[in-house]
Amino acid sequence: MMGHGYFLSMVICVEVSYSDTPRLGMLILSQIGDMIFIAMADSKTKSQEQKESQGAFSRRATRRQSQTKGAFSPSTKSRELSQAKKTPVHALIFTGGEFPPPERTVRFWESPLVFGAARRPDFVVAADSGIEALRVYCDYFDYTDLDFRHADSVRPKIDFSPDLILGDFDSISDYNILSQYPDEIIAKSSAYKDLTDTELAINAVRSRFKDAFVTLIGGEGGRADHFLGIFDLFGGKASPDAWLCGEQILLNARRRKFFIENLDAQSPISVARASREFRGGKIMTRGLEWESGVFRKRGMPSISNTISSEYFKEKRPVEFHFRRGAFVLILPISAKISIEEM
């Protein structure tokens, strides 16, 4: 529009300046008219090209977004989560904070069944900035057949794409990450709430799958209050069954049997009490250097215990039977663990 106004002002100026010489004025006006027509045509062509270019960019962006969503969409998975599923659902929750590198967790996903629930996740939830940890795990385990960097014999191929993303998203580093996932799996909550995003995620899983085995990844780091807040969950109803944290795994040990293999001679084994209990309970062990008979009766029953030399030499599994009380069993993340309900 500025170009058109410029040429029109030139026409007015010429008419005034050359009113005493009509032929010369008409000639110049004719030439300027041609310039105006060419400029307007050129402007229209450029405008059309710009629209076409924007349309092409929009189509590319839409296609790219669609492809990205397809890569993470739950519709790309085959999940058997109905009531007809004979084994418990294994629900995995990624929460905010630091998390163990995915390569350290390989044995966990390859371990035996957890009282019938497969270690591979059936239902995946990202709580707030836990979506960032989820994406790291996706990159490591969801490799393509053509990605030779990932195609090694020790790395299982596991689908960690999310079925639900929730939270107030106050700690996510880039809010645009959410645009890569379908709107129907995103549930934004208010920042003014009584529950943490981790609690919301556990409740969301329990409301869908009452008997699910819930594994939590993340939640460690520099903030002690966040760490203690998650540990506190082991004493309540909204408790995870397993928490992969740093070099260790914390396991909800209420009325369960554990059979533990792949322990080094000095692998630390500890037992803590859930926060609601300070004394009481009943534990039976086999294969420890210091068996349950010498466990402390108050506070933390056992810290930095190890496998006995006999069991280590014979490669026998260490056994824990938690018959009464609320406890948390703490093991190396590299351990091979089988769990049975009592």
Coordinates of C-alpha atoms in Angstrom, one line a residue:
M1 CA 0.0 0.0 0.0
M2 CA 2.9 2.4 0.6
G3 CA 4.1 1.8 -2.9
H4 CA 0.7 2.7 -4.4
G5 CA 0.4 5.9 -2.4
Y6 CA 3.9 6.9 -3.5
F7 CA 3.1 6.7 -7.2
L8 CA -0.2 8.5 -6.8
S9 CA 1.5 11.4 -5.2
M10 CA 3.9 11.5 -8.1
V11 CA 1.0 11.8 -10.5
I12 CA -0.5 14.7 -8.7
C13 CA 2.8 16.5 -8.6
V14 CA 3.4 16.0 -12.3
E15 CA -0.1 17.3 -13.2
V16 CA 0.6 20.6 -11.3
S17 CA 4.2 21.0 -12.6
Y18 CA 3.5 20.4 -16.3
S19 CA 0.0 22.0 -16.7
D20 CA 1.5 24.5 -19.1
T21 CA 3.0 21.8 -21.3
P22 CA 0.2 19.3 -22.0
R23 CA 2.0 17.1 -24.5
L24 CA 5.1 16.6 -22.3
G25 CA 2.9 16.2 -19.2
M26 CA 0.7 13.6 -20.9
L27 CA 3.8 11.7 -22.0
I28 CA 5.2 11.6 -18.5
L29 CA 1.9 10.7 -17.0
S30 CA 1.6 7.8 -19.4
Q31 CA 4.9 6.5 -18.5
I32 CA 4.2 6.8 -14.8
G33 CA 0.8 5.1 -15.3
D34 CA 2.7 2.2 -16.8
M35 CA 5.0 2.1 -13.7
I36 CA 2.0 2.1 -11.4
F37 CA 0.4 -0.8 -13.3
I38 CA 3.7 -2.8 -13.2
A39 CA 4.2 -2.1 -9.5
M40 CA 0.7 -3.1 -8.6
A41 CA 1.0 -6.3 -10.6
D42 CA 4.3 -7.0 -9.1
S43 CA 2.9 -6.4 -5.6
K44 CA 0.0 -8.8 -6.3
T45 CA 2.4 -11.4 -7.6
K46 CA 4.6 -11.1 -4.5
S47 CA 1.5 -11.2 -2.2
Q48 CA 0.3 -14.4 -3.9
E49 CA 3.7 -16.0 -3.7
Q50 CA 3.9 -15.1 0.0
K51 CA 0.5 -16.7 0.6
E52 CA 1.5 -19.8 -1.3
S53 CA 4.7 -20.0 0.7
Q54 CA 2.9 -19.6 4.0
G55 CA 0.5 -22.2 2.9
A56 CA 3.3 -24.6 2.1
F57 CA 5.0 -23.9 5.4
S58 CA 1.7 -24.4 7.2
R59 CA 1.1 -27.7 5.4
R60 CA 4.7 -28.8 6.3
A61 CA 4.2 -27.8 9.9
T62 CA 0.9 -29.6 10.1
R63 CA 2.4 -32.7 8.5
R64 CA 5.4 -32.6 10.8
Q65 CA 3.2 -32.2 13.8
S66 CA 1.0 -35.0 12.7
Q67 CA 4.0 -37.2 12.2
T68 CA 5.4 -36.3 15.6
K69 CA 2.1 -36.9 17.3
G70 CA 1.9 -40.3 15.6
A71 CA 5.3 -41.2 16.9
F72 CA 4.1 -40.6 20.5
S73 CA 0.4 -41.3 20.2
P74 CA -1.0 -44.2 22.3
S75 CA -2.8 -45.2 19.1
T76 CA 0.5 -46.6 17.8
K77 CA 0.6 -49.1 20.6
S78 CA -1.3 -52.3 21.1
R79 CA -2.3 -52.3 24.8
E80 CA -4.4 -55.0 26.4
L81 CA -5.7 -53.2 29.5
S82 CA -9.3 -54.4 29.7
Q83 CA -10.7 -56.4 32.6
A84 CA -10.0 -59.5 30.5
K85 CA -6.3 -59.0 31.0
K86 CA -5.2 -61.8 33.3
T87 CA -2.1 -60.2 34.7
P88 CA -2.0 -56.9 36.7
V89 CA -1.3 -53.8 34.6
H90 CA 2.2 -52.4 35.0
A91 CA 1.8 -48.6 35.1
L92 CA 4.8 -46.4 34.8
I93 CA 5.0 -42.8 36.1
F94 CA 7.7 -40.3 35.1
T95 CA 7.8 -37.5 37.6
G96 CA 9.9 -34.3 37.8
G97 CA 13.4 -34.0 39.2
E98 CA 16.5 -36.0 38.4
F99 CA 16.1 -39.6 37.2
P100 CA 18.4 -42.6 36.6
P101 CA 19.9 -42.8 33.2
P102 CA 17.9 -45.3 31.1
E103 CA 20.9 -47.5 30.5
R104 CA 21.0 -48.3 34.2
T105 CA 17.5 -49.6 34.2
V106 CA 17.8 -52.2 31.5
R107 CA 17.9 -55.1 33.9
F108 CA 14.7 -53.9 35.6
W109 CA 12.7 -54.2 32.4
E110 CA 14.2 -57.6 31.7
S111 CA 13.7 -59.0 35.2
P112 CA 11.2 -61.8 35.9
L113 CA 7.5 -61.1 36.4
V114 CA 6.2 -59.0 39.3
F115 CA 3.6 -61.5 40.7
G116 CA 2.3 -61.8 37.2
A117 CA 2.7 -58.2 35.9
A118 CA 5.1 -57.8 33.1
R119 CA 8.0 -55.5 33.7
R120 CA 7.4 -53.8 30.4
P121 CA 5.0 -50.9 31.0
D122 CA 1.3 -51.2 29.9
F123 CA 0.3 -47.7 30.8
V124 CA 2.6 -44.7 30.9
V125 CA 2.0 -41.4 32.7
A126 CA 4.2 -38.2 32.7
A127 CA 3.7 -35.9 35.7
D128 CA 4.6 -32.3 34.9
S129 CA 8.3 -32.1 33.9
G130 CA 8.5 -35.9 34.0
I131 CA 7.7 -35.6 30.3
E132 CA 11.3 -34.6 29.8
A133 CA 12.5 -37.8 31.5
L134 CA 10.0 -39.8 29.4
R135 CA 11.4 -38.4 26.2
V136 CA 15.0 -39.4 27.2
Y137 CA 13.7 -43.0 27.8
C138 CA 11.9 -42.9 24.5
D139 CA 15.0 -41.9 22.7
Y140 CA 17.0 -44.7 24.3
F141 CA 14.5 -47.6 24.1
D142 CA 12.3 -46.7 21.2
Y143 CA 15.0 -46.8 18.6
T144 CA 14.3 -47.7 15.0
D145 CA 15.7 -50.8 13.3
L146 CA 17.9 -48.5 11.2
D147 CA 19.5 -46.7 14.2
F148 CA 22.6 -48.9 14.5
R149 CA 23.8 -46.9 17.5
H150 CA 20.9 -48.3 19.5
A151 CA 20.6 -51.7 17.9
D152 CA 22.7 -53.7 20.4
S153 CA 22.0 -56.9 22.2
V154 CA 21.7 -55.5 25.7
R155 CA 19.1 -52.9 25.0
P156 CA 15.5 -54.1 24.8
K157 CA 13.1 -52.3 22.6
I158 CA 10.4 -50.8 24.8
D159 CA 7.6 -48.3 24.0
F160 CA 7.5 -45.5 26.6
S161 CA 5.1 -43.2 24.7
P162 CA 2.6 -41.5 27.1
D163 CA -1.0 -42.5 27.6
L164 CA -1.5 -39.5 30.0
I165 CA 0.3 -36.3 30.7
L166 CA -0.9 -34.3 33.7
G167 CA 0.2 -31.6 36.1
D168 CA 0.2 -27.8 36.5
F169 CA 3.3 -27.7 34.3
D170 CA 5.1 -25.1 36.4
S171 CA 8.4 -26.9 36.2
I172 CA 8.5 -27.9 32.6
S173 CA 11.5 -26.3 30.8
D174 CA 9.7 -25.8 27.4
Y175 CA 5.9 -25.6 27.4
N176 CA 6.0 -26.2 23.6
I177 CA 6.9 -29.8 24.3
L178 CA 3.2 -30.4 25.0
S179 CA 2.2 -29.4 21.5
Q180 CA 3.8 -32.6 20.2
Y181 CA 1.2 -34.8 21.9
P182 CA -2.5 -35.2 21.3
D183 CA -4.7 -32.8 23.3
E184 CA -6.9 -35.7 24.5
I185 CA -4.1 -37.2 26.7
I186 CA -3.1 -33.9 28.4
A187 CA -4.8 -33.0 31.7
K188 CA -3.8 -29.6 33.1
S189 CA -4.4 -29.0 36.8
S190 CA -4.4 -25.9 38.9
A191 CA -1.2 -24.9 40.7
Y192 CA -3.3 -24.2 43.8
K193 CA -4.0 -27.8 44.9
D194 CA -3.4 -30.0 48.0
L195 CA -1.8 -32.9 46.0
T196 CA 1.5 -33.0 44.3
D197 CA 1.7 -33.9 40.6
T198 CA 3.1 -37.3 41.6
E199 CA 0.1 -38.0 43.8
L200 CA -2.2 -36.9 41.1
A201 CA -0.5 -39.4 38.7
I202 CA -0.7 -42.3 41.1
N203 CA -4.4 -41.5 41.9
A204 CA -5.1 -41.4 38.1
V205 CA -3.6 -44.8 37.6
R206 CA -5.3 -46.3 40.7
S207 CA -8.7 -45.0 39.5
R208 CA -8.2 -46.7 36.2
F209 CA -6.5 -49.9 37.3
K210 CA -7.1 -50.7 41.0
D211 CA -4.6 -53.6 41.2
A212 CA -1.9 -52.1 39.0
F213 CA 1.8 -52.4 39.8
V214 CA 3.0 -48.8 39.8
T215 CA 6.6 -47.9 39.1
L216 CA 7.9 -44.4 39.6
I217 CA 10.9 -42.8 37.9
G218 CA 12.4 -39.5 38.9
G219 CA 11.9 -37.3 41.9
E220 CA 15.4 -37.2 43.1
G221 CA 17.9 -34.3 43.1
G222 CA 18.8 -31.4 45.2
R223 CA 15.5 -30.8 47.0
A224 CA 15.2 -32.9 50.1
D225 CA 11.5 -31.9 50.6
H226 CA 10.6 -33.4 47.2
F227 CA 12.5 -36.6 48.0
L228 CA 10.9 -36.9 51.4
G229 CA 7.5 -36.1 50.0
I230 CA 7.7 -39.1 47.6
F231 CA 9.2 -41.4 50.3
D232 CA 6.3 -40.4 52.5
L233 CA 3.9 -41.9 49.9
F234 CA 5.1 -45.4 50.8
G235 CA 3.2 -45.0 54.1
G236 CA -0.1 -44.2 52.6
K237 CA -2.7 -45.5 50.2
A238 CA -1.4 -43.6 47.2
S239 CA 1.9 -45.6 47.2
P240 CA 4.1 -46.6 44.3
D241 CA 5.2 -50.2 44.3
A242 CA 8.7 -49.4 43.0
W243 CA 10.7 -46.2 42.8
L244 CA 13.7 -46.1 40.5
C245 CA 15.9 -43.5 42.1
G246 CA 19.6 -42.9 41.4
E247 CA 21.6 -46.1 41.8
Q248 CA 18.9 -47.8 43.8
I249 CA 15.3 -49.1 43.6
L250 CA 12.9 -48.7 46.5
L251 CA 10.1 -51.3 46.8
N252 CA 6.9 -51.3 48.7
A253 CA 7.4 -54.3 50.9
R254 CA 4.0 -54.7 52.7
R255 CA 3.1 -58.4 52.8
R256 CA 5.3 -59.5 50.0
K257 CA 8.1 -62.0 49.3
F258 CA 11.2 -60.9 47.4
F259 CA 13.8 -63.1 45.7
I260 CA 16.9 -61.1 44.8
E261 CA 19.7 -62.2 42.4
N262 CA 22.6 -60.5 40.6
L263 CA 24.1 -59.0 43.7
D264 CA 27.8 -58.2 44.1
A265 CA 29.5 -59.2 47.3
Q266 CA 29.3 -55.7 48.6
S267 CA 26.0 -54.6 47.0
P268 CA 24.1 -52.6 49.7
I269 CA 20.8 -54.0 50.9
S270 CA 18.7 -51.8 53.3
V271 CA 15.3 -51.9 54.9
A272 CA 13.4 -48.8 56.0
R273 CA 10.1 -48.3 57.6
A274 CA 7.3 -46.5 55.9
S275 CA 6.8 -43.1 57.5
R276 CA 3.6 -44.1 59.4
E277 CA 5.4 -46.7 61.5
F278 CA 8.5 -46.4 63.8
R279 CA 8.4 -49.9 65.4
G280 CA 6.7 -53.3 65.0
G281 CA 6.3 -55.5 62.0
K282 CA 7.6 -58.9 61.2
I283 CA 10.4 -59.7 58.6
M284 CA 12.1 -63.0 57.8
T285 CA 15.2 -63.2 55.7
R286 CA 17.6 -65.8 54.2
G287 CA 21.0 -65.2 52.7
L288 CA 22.0 -61.9 54.4
E289 CA 25.3 -61.3 56.2
W290 CA 23.1 -60.0 59.1
E291 CA 19.8 -61.8 59.1
S292 CA 16.5 -60.4 60.3
G293 CA 17.0 -61.8 63.8
V294 CA 19.5 -59.0 64.5
F295 CA 17.5 -56.2 62.8
R296 CA 16.8 -53.2 64.9
K297 CA 13.4 -53.1 66.5
R298 CA 12.9 -49.4 66.2
G299 CA 13.6 -47.0 63.4
M300 CA 15.4 -48.3 60.3
P301 CA 15.8 -52.1 60.7
S302 CA 18.9 -52.6 58.5
I303 CA 21.3 -50.3 56.7
S304 CA 24.0 -51.3 54.2
N305 CA 23.5 -55.1 54.7
T306 CA 25.0 -57.5 52.2
I307 CA 24.6 -60.9 50.8
S308 CA 26.2 -63.6 52.8
S309 CA 29.5 -65.1 51.5
E310 CA 27.8 -68.5 51.3
Y311 CA 24.9 -67.3 49.2
F312 CA 27.2 -65.2 47.0
K313 CA 29.5 -68.2 46.2
E314 CA 26.6 -70.5 45.5
K315 CA 24.8 -67.8 43.5
R316 CA 21.6 -68.3 45.5
P317 CA 18.9 -65.6 45.7
V318 CA 18.5 -63.6 48.9
E319 CA 15.0 -63.9 50.3
F320 CA 12.8 -61.4 52.2
H321 CA 9.4 -62.2 53.6
F322 CA 7.6 -59.2 55.0
R323 CA 4.8 -60.7 57.0
R324 CA 3.5 -57.7 58.9
G325 CA 4.1 -54.0 59.0
A326 CA 4.9 -51.3 56.4
F327 CA 8.5 -51.4 55.1
V328 CA 10.5 -50.2 52.1
L329 CA 13.2 -52.5 50.7
I330 CA 16.1 -50.7 49.1
L331 CA 18.3 -52.6 46.6
P332 CA 20.8 -51.8 43.8
I333 CA 19.0 -50.8 40.6
S334 CA 21.0 -53.6 38.8
A335 CA 19.5 -56.4 40.9
K336 CA 17.3 -59.1 39.4
I337 CA 14.1 -59.1 41.5
S338 CA 11.1 -61.4 41.7
I339 CA 8.1 -60.5 43.8
E340 CA 5.2 -62.6 45.2
E341 CA 2.2 -61.5 47.2
M342 CA 1.7 -63.2 50.5

